[in-house]
Backbone as JSON Lines, residues from 0, in Angstrom:
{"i":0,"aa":"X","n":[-44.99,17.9,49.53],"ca":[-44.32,18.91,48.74],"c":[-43.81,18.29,47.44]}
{"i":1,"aa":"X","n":[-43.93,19.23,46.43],"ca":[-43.21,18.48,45.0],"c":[-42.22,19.57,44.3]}
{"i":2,"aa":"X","n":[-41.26,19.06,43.85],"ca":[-40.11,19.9,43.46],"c":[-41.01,20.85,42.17]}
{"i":3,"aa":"X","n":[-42.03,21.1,41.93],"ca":[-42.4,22.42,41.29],"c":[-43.59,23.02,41.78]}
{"i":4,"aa":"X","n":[-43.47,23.33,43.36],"ca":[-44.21,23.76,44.33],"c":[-44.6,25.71,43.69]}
{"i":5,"aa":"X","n":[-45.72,25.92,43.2],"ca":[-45.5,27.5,43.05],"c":[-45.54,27.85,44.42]}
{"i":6,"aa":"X","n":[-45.73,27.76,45.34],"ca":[-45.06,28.57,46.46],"c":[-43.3,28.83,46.52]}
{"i":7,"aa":"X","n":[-42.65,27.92,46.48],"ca":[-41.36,28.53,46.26],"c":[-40.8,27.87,47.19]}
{"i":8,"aa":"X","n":[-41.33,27.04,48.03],"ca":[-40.69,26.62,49.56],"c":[-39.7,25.49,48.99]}
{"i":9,"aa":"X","n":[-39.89,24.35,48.19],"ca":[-38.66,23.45,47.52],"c":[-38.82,22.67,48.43]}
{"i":10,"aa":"X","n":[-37.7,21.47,48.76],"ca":[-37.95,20.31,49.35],"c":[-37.58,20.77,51.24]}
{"i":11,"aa":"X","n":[-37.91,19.69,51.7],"ca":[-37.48,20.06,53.09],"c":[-35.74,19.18,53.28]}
{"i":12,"aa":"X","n":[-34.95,19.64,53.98],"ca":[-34.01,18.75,54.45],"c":[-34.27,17.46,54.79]}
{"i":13,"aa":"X","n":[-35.04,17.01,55.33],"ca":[-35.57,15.57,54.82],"c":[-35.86,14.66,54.34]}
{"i":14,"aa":"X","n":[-36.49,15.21,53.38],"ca":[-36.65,14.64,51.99],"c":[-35.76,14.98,51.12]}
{"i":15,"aa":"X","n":[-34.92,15.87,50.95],"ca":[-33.44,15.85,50.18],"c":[-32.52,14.98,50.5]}
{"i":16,"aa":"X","n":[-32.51,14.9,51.77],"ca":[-32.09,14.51,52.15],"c":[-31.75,12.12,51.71]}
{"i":17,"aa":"X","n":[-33.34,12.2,51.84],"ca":[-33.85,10.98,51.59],"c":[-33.51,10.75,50.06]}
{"i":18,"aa":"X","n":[-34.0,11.64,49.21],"ca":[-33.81,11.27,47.34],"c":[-32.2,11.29,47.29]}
{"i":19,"aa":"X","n":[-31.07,12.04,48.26],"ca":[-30.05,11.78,47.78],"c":[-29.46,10.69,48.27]}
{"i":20,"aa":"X","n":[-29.91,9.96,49.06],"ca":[-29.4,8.46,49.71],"c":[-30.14,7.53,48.84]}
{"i":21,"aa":"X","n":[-31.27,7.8,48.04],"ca":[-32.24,7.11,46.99],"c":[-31.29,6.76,45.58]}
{"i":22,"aa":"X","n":[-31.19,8.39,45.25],"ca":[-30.98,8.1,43.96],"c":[-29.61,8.76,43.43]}
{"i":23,"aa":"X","n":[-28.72,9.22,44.71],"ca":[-27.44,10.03,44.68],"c":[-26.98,10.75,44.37]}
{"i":24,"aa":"X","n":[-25.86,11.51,44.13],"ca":[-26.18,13.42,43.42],"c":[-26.44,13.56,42.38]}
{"i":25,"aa":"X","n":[-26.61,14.72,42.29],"ca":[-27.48,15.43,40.68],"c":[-25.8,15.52,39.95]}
{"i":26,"aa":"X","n":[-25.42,14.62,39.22],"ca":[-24.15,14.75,38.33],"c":[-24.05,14.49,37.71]}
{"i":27,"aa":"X","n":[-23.44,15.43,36.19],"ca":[-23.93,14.83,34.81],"c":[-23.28,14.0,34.19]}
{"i":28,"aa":"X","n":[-23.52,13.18,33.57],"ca":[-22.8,11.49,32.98],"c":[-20.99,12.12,33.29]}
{"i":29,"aa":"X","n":[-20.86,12.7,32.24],"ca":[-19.53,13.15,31.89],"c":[-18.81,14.11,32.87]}
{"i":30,"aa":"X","n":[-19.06,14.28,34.18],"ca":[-18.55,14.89,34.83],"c":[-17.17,14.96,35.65]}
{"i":31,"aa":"X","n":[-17.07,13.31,35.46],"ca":[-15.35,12.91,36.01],"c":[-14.3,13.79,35.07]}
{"i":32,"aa":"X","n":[-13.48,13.63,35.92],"ca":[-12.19,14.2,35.11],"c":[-11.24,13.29,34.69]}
{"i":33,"aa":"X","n":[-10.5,12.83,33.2],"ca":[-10.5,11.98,32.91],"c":[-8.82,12.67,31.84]}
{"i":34,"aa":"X","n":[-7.64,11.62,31.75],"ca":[-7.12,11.75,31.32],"c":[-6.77,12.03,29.65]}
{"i":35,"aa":"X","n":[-5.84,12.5,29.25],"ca":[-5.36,12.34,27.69],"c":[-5.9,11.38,26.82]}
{"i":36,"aa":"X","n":[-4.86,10.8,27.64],"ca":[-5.19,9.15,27.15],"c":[-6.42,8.24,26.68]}
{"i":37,"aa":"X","n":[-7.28,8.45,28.0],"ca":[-8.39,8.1,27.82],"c":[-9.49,8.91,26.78]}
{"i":38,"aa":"X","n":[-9.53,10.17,26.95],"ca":[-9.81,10.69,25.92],"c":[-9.42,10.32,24.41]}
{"i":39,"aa":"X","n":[-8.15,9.9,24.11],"ca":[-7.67,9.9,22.68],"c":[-8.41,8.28,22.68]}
{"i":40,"aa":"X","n":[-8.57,7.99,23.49],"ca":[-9.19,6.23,23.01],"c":[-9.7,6.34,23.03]}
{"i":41,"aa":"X","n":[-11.08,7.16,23.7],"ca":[-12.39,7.0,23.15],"c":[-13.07,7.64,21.75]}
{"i":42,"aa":"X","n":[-11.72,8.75,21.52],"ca":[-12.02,9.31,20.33],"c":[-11.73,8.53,18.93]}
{"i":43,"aa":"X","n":[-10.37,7.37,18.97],"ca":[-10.36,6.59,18.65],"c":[-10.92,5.35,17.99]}
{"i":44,"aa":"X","n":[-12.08,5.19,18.96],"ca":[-13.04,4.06,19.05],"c":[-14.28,4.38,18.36]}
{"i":45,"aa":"X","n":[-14.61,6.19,18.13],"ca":[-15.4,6.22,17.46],"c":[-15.83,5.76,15.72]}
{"i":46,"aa":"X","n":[-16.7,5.35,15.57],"ca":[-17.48,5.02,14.04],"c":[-16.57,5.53,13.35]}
{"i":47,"aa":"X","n":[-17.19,7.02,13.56],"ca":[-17.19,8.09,12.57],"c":[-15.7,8.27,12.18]}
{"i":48,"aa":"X","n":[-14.81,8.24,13.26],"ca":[-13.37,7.88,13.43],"c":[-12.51,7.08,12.54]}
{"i":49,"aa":"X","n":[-13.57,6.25,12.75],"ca":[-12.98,4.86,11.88],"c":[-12.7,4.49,10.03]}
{"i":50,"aa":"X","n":[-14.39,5.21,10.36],"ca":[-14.89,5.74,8.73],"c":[-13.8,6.82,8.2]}
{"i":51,"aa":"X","n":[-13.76,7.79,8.73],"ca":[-13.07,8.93,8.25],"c":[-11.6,8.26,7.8]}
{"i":52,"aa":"X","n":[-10.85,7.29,8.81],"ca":[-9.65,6.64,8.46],"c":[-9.85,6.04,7.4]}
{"i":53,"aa":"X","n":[-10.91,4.87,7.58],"ca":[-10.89,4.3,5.96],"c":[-10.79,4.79,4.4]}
{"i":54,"aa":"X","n":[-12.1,5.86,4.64],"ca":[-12.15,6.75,3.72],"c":[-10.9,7.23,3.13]}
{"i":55,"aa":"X","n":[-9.83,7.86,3.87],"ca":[-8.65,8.27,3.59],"c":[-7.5,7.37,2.98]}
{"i":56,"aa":"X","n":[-7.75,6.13,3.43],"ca":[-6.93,4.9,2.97],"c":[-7.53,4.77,1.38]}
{"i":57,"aa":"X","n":[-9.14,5.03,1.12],"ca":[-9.18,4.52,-0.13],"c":[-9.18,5.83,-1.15]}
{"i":58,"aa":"X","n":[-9.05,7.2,-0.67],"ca":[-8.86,8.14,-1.59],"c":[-7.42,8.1,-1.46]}
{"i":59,"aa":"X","n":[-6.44,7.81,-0.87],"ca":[-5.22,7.45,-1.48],"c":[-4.9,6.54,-2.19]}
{"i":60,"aa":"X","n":[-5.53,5.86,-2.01],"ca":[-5.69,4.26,-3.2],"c":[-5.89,4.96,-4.49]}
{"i":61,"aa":"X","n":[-6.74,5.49,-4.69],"ca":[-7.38,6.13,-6.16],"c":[-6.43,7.03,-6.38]}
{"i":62,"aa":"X","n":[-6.08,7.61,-5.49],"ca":[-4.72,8.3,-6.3],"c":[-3.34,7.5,-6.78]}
{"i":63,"aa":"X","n":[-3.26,7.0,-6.28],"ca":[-2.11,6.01,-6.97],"c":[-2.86,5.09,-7.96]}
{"i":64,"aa":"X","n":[-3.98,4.94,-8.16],"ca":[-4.26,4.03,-9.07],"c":[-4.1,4.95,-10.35]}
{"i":65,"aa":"X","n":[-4.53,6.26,-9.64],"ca":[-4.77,7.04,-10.97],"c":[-3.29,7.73,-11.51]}
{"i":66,"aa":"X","n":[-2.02,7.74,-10.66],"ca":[-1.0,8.09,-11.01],"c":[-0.11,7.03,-11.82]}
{"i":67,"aa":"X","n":[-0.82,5.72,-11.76],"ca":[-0.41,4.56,-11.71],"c":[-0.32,4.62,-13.56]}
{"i":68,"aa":"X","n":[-1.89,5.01,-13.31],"ca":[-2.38,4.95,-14.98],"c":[-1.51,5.95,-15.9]}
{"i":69,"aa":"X","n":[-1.32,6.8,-15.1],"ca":[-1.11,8.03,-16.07],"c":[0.41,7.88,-16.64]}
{"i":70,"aa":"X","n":[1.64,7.34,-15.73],"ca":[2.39,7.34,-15.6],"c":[3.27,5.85,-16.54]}
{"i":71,"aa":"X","n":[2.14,4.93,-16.53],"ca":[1.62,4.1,-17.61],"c":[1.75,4.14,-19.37]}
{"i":72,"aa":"X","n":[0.35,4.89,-19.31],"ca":[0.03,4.94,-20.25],"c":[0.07,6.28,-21.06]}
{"i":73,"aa":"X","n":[0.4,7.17,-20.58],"ca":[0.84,8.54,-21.56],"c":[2.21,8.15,-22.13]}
{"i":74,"aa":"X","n":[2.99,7.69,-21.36],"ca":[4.28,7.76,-22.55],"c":[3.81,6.19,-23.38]}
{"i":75,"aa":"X","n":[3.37,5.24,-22.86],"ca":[2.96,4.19,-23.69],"c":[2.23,4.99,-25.37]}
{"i":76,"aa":"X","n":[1.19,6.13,-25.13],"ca":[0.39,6.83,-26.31],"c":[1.47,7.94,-26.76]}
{"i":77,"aa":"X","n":[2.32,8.43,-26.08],"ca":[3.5,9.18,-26.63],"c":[4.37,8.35,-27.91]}
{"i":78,"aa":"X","n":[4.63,7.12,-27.48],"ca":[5.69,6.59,-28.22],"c":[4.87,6.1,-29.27]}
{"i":79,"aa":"X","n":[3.64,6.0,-29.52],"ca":[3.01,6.14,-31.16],"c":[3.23,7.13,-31.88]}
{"i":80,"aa":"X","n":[3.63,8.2,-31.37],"ca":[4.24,9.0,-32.7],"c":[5.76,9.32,-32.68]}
{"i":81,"aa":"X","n":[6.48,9.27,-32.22],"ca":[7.97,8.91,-32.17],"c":[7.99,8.36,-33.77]}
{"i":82,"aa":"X","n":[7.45,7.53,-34.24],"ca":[7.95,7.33,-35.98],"c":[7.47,8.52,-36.63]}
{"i":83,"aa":"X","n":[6.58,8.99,-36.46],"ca":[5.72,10.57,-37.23],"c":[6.76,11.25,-37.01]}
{"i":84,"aa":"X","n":[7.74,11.77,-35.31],"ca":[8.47,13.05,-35.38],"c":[9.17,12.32,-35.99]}
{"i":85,"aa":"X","n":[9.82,10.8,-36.5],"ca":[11.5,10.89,-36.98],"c":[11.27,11.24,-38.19]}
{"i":86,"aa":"X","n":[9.63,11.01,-39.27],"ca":[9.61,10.94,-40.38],"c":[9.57,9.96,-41.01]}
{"i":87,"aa":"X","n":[9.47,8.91,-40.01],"ca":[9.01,7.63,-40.99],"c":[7.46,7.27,-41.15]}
{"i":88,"aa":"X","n":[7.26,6.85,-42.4],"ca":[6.01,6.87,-43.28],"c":[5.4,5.32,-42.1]}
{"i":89,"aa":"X","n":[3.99,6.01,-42.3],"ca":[3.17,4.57,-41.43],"c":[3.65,3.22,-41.84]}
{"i":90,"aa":"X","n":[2.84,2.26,-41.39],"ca":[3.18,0.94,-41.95],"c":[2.31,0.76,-43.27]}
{"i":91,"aa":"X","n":[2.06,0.05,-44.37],"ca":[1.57,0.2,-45.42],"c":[0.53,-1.17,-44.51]}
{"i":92,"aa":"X","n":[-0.85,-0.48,-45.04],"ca":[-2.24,-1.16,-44.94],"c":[-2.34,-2.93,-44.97]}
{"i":93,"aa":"X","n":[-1.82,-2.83,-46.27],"ca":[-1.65,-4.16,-46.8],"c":[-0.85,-5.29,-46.3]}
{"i":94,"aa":"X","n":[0.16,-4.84,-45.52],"ca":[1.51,-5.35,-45.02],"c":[1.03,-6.26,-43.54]}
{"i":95,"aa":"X","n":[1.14,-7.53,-43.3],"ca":[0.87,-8.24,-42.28],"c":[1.33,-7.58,-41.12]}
{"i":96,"aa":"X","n":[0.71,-7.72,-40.06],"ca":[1.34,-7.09,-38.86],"c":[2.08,-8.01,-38.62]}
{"i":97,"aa":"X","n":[2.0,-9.2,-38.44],"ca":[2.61,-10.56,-37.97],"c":[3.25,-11.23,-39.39]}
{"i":98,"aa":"X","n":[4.32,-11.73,-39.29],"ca":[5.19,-13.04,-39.95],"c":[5.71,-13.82,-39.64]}
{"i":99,"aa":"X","n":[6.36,-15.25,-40.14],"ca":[6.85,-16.08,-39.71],"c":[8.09,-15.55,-39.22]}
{"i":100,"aa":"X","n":[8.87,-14.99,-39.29],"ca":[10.29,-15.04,-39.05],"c":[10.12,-13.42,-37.58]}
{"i":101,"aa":"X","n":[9.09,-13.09,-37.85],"ca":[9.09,-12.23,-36.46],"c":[8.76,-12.61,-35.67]}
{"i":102,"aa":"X","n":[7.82,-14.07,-35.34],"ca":[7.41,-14.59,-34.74],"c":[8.31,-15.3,-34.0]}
{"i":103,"aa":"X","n":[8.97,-16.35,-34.79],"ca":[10.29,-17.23,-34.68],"c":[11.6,-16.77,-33.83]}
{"i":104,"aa":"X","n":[11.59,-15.07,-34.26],"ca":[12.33,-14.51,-33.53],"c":[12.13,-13.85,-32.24]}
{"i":105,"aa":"X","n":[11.04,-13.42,-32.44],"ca":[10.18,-13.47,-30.72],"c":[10.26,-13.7,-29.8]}
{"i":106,"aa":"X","n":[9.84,-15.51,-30.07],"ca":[9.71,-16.82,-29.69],"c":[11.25,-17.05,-28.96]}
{"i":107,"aa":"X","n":[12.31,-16.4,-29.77],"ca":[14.09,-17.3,-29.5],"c":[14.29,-16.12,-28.69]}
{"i":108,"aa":"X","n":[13.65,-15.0,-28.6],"ca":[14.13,-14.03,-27.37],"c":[13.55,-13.84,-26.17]}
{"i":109,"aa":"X","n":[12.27,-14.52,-26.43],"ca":[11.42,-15.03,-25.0],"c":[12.49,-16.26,-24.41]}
{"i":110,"aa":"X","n":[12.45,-17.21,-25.37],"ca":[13.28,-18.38,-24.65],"c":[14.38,-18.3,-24.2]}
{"i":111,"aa":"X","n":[15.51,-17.23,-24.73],"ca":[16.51,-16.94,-24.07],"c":[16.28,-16.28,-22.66]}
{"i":112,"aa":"X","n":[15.47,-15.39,-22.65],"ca":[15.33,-14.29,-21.64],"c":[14.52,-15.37,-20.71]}
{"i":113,"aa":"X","n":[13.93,-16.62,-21.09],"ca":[13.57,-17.23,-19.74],"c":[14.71,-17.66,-19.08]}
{"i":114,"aa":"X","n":[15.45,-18.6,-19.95],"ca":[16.78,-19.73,-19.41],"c":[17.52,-18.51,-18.91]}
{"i":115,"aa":"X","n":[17.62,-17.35,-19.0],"ca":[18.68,-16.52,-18.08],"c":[17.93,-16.58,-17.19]}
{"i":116,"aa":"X","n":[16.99,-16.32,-16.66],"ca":[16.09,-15.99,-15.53],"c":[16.28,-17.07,-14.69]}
{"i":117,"aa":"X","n":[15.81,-18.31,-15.26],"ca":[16.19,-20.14,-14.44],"c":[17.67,-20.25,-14.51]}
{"i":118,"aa":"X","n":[18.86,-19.26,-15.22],"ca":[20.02,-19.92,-14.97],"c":[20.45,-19.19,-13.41]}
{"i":119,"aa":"X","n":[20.12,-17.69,-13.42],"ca":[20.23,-16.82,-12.77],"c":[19.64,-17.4,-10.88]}
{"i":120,"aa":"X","n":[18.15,-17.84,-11.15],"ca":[17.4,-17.72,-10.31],"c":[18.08,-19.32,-9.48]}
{"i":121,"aa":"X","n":[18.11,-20.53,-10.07],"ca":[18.73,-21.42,-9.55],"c":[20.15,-21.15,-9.15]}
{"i":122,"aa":"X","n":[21.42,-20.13,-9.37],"ca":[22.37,-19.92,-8.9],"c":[21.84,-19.69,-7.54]}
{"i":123,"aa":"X","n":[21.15,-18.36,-7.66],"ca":[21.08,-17.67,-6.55],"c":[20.03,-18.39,-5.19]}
{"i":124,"aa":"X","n":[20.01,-19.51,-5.48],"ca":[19.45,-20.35,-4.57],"c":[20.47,-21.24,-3.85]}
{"i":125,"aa":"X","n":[21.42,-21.57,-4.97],"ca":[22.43,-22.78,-4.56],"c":[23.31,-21.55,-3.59]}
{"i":126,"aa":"X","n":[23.51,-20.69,-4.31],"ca":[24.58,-19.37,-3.39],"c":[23.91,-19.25,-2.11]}
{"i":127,"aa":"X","n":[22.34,-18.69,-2.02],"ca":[21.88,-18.01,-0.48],"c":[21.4,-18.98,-0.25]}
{"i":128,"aa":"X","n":[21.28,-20.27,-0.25],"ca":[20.0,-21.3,0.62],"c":[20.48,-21.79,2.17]}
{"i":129,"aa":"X","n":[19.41,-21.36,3.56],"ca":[20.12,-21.9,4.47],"c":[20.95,-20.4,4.88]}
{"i":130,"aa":"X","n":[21.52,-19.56,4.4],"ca":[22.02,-18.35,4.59],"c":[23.62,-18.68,5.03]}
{"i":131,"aa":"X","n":[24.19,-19.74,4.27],"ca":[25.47,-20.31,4.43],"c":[26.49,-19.7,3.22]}
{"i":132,"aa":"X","n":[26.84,-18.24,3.75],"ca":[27.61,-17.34,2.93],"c":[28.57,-16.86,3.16]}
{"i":133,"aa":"X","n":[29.69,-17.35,2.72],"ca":[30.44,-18.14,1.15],"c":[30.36,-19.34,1.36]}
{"i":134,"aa":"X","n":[30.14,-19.75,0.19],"ca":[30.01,-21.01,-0.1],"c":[30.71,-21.21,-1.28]}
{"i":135,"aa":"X","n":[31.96,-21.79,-0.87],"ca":[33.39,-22.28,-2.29],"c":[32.48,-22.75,-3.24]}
{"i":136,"aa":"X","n":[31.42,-23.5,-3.75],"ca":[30.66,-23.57,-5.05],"c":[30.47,-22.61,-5.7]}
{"i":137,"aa":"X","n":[30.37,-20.88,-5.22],"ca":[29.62,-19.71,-5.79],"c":[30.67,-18.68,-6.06]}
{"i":138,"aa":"X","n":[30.79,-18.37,-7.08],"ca":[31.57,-17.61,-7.39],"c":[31.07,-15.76,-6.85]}
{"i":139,"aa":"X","n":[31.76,-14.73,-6.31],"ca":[30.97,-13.7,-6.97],"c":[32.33,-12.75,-6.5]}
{"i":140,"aa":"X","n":[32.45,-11.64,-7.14],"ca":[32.97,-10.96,-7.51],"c":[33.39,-9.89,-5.82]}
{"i":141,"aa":"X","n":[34.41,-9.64,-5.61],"ca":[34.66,-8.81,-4.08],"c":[35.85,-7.63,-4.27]}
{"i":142,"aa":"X","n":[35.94,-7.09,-3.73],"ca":[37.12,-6.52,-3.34],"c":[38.01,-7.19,-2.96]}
{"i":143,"aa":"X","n":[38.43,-7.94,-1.85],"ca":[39.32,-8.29,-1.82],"c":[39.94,-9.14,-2.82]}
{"i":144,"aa":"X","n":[38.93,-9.91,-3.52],"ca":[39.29,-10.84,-4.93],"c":[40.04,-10.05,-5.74]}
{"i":145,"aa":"X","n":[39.52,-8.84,-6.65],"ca":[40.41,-7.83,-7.53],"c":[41.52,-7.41,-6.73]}
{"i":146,"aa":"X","n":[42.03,-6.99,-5.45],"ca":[43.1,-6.76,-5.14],"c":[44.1,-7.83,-5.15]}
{"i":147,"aa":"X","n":[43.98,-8.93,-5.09],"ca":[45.17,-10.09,-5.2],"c":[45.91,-10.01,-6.53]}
């Protein structure tokens, strides 16, 4: 007998018998019943899953890059005409962009604005280093200090 018998008769108890000790019940892959959990991890684990996350990580990227820019550089192109609304006349053609004494002065406000930075930045090392706070070397300013 073969399971597409046109007579109609089908297997005997015997031989069903036999293919299901062979090859065990007719049950389809996915037929267990299977928790939350397990479900959300396998959904998890998928590619496509994964992709879709990434994807989302880098179209938020591009948006901040692009808010980044904008937020940047429009008032950076705004403040080129700030002399037009006050009414002051361009710079004249001829006129150096650069001179000695703007340079010089530049130069003495870079160098100041570093040595605050190294006077600043070496305090605040000798004050927090080790996380030994107060430390009678460091001065800083408290409440209870102004109330005395």
């Amino acid at each position: 007998m073969t399971a597409g018998d046109p007579a109609g008769r089908g297997l005997s108890a015997a031989e069903a018998a036999g293919r299901l000790a062979a090859d065990g019940p007719n049950l389809l892959p996915g037929a267990q019943s299977r928790n939350t959990f397990a479900i959300a991890l396998e959904v998890l684990r998928e590619p496509m899953f994964l992709l879709l996350v990434a994807s989302a990580g880098i179209y938020q990227n591009i948006r901040n890059a692009m808010r980044y820019i904008l937020a940047v550089h429009v008032p950076t192109a705004g403040m080129a005409f700030i002399p037009l609304l006050m009414g002051q006349p361009p710079r004249d053609p001829a006129e150096p962009l650069f001179n000695l004494n703007m340079l010089l002065v530049g130069f003495a406000l870079g160098v100041s604005a570093l040595a605050a930075v190294v006077l600043v930045y070496g305090w605040a090392l000798r004050c927090f280093a080790l996380r030994r706070w107060p430390r009678p070397t460091c001065w800083w300013p408290s409440a209870r200090a102004s109330s005395e």
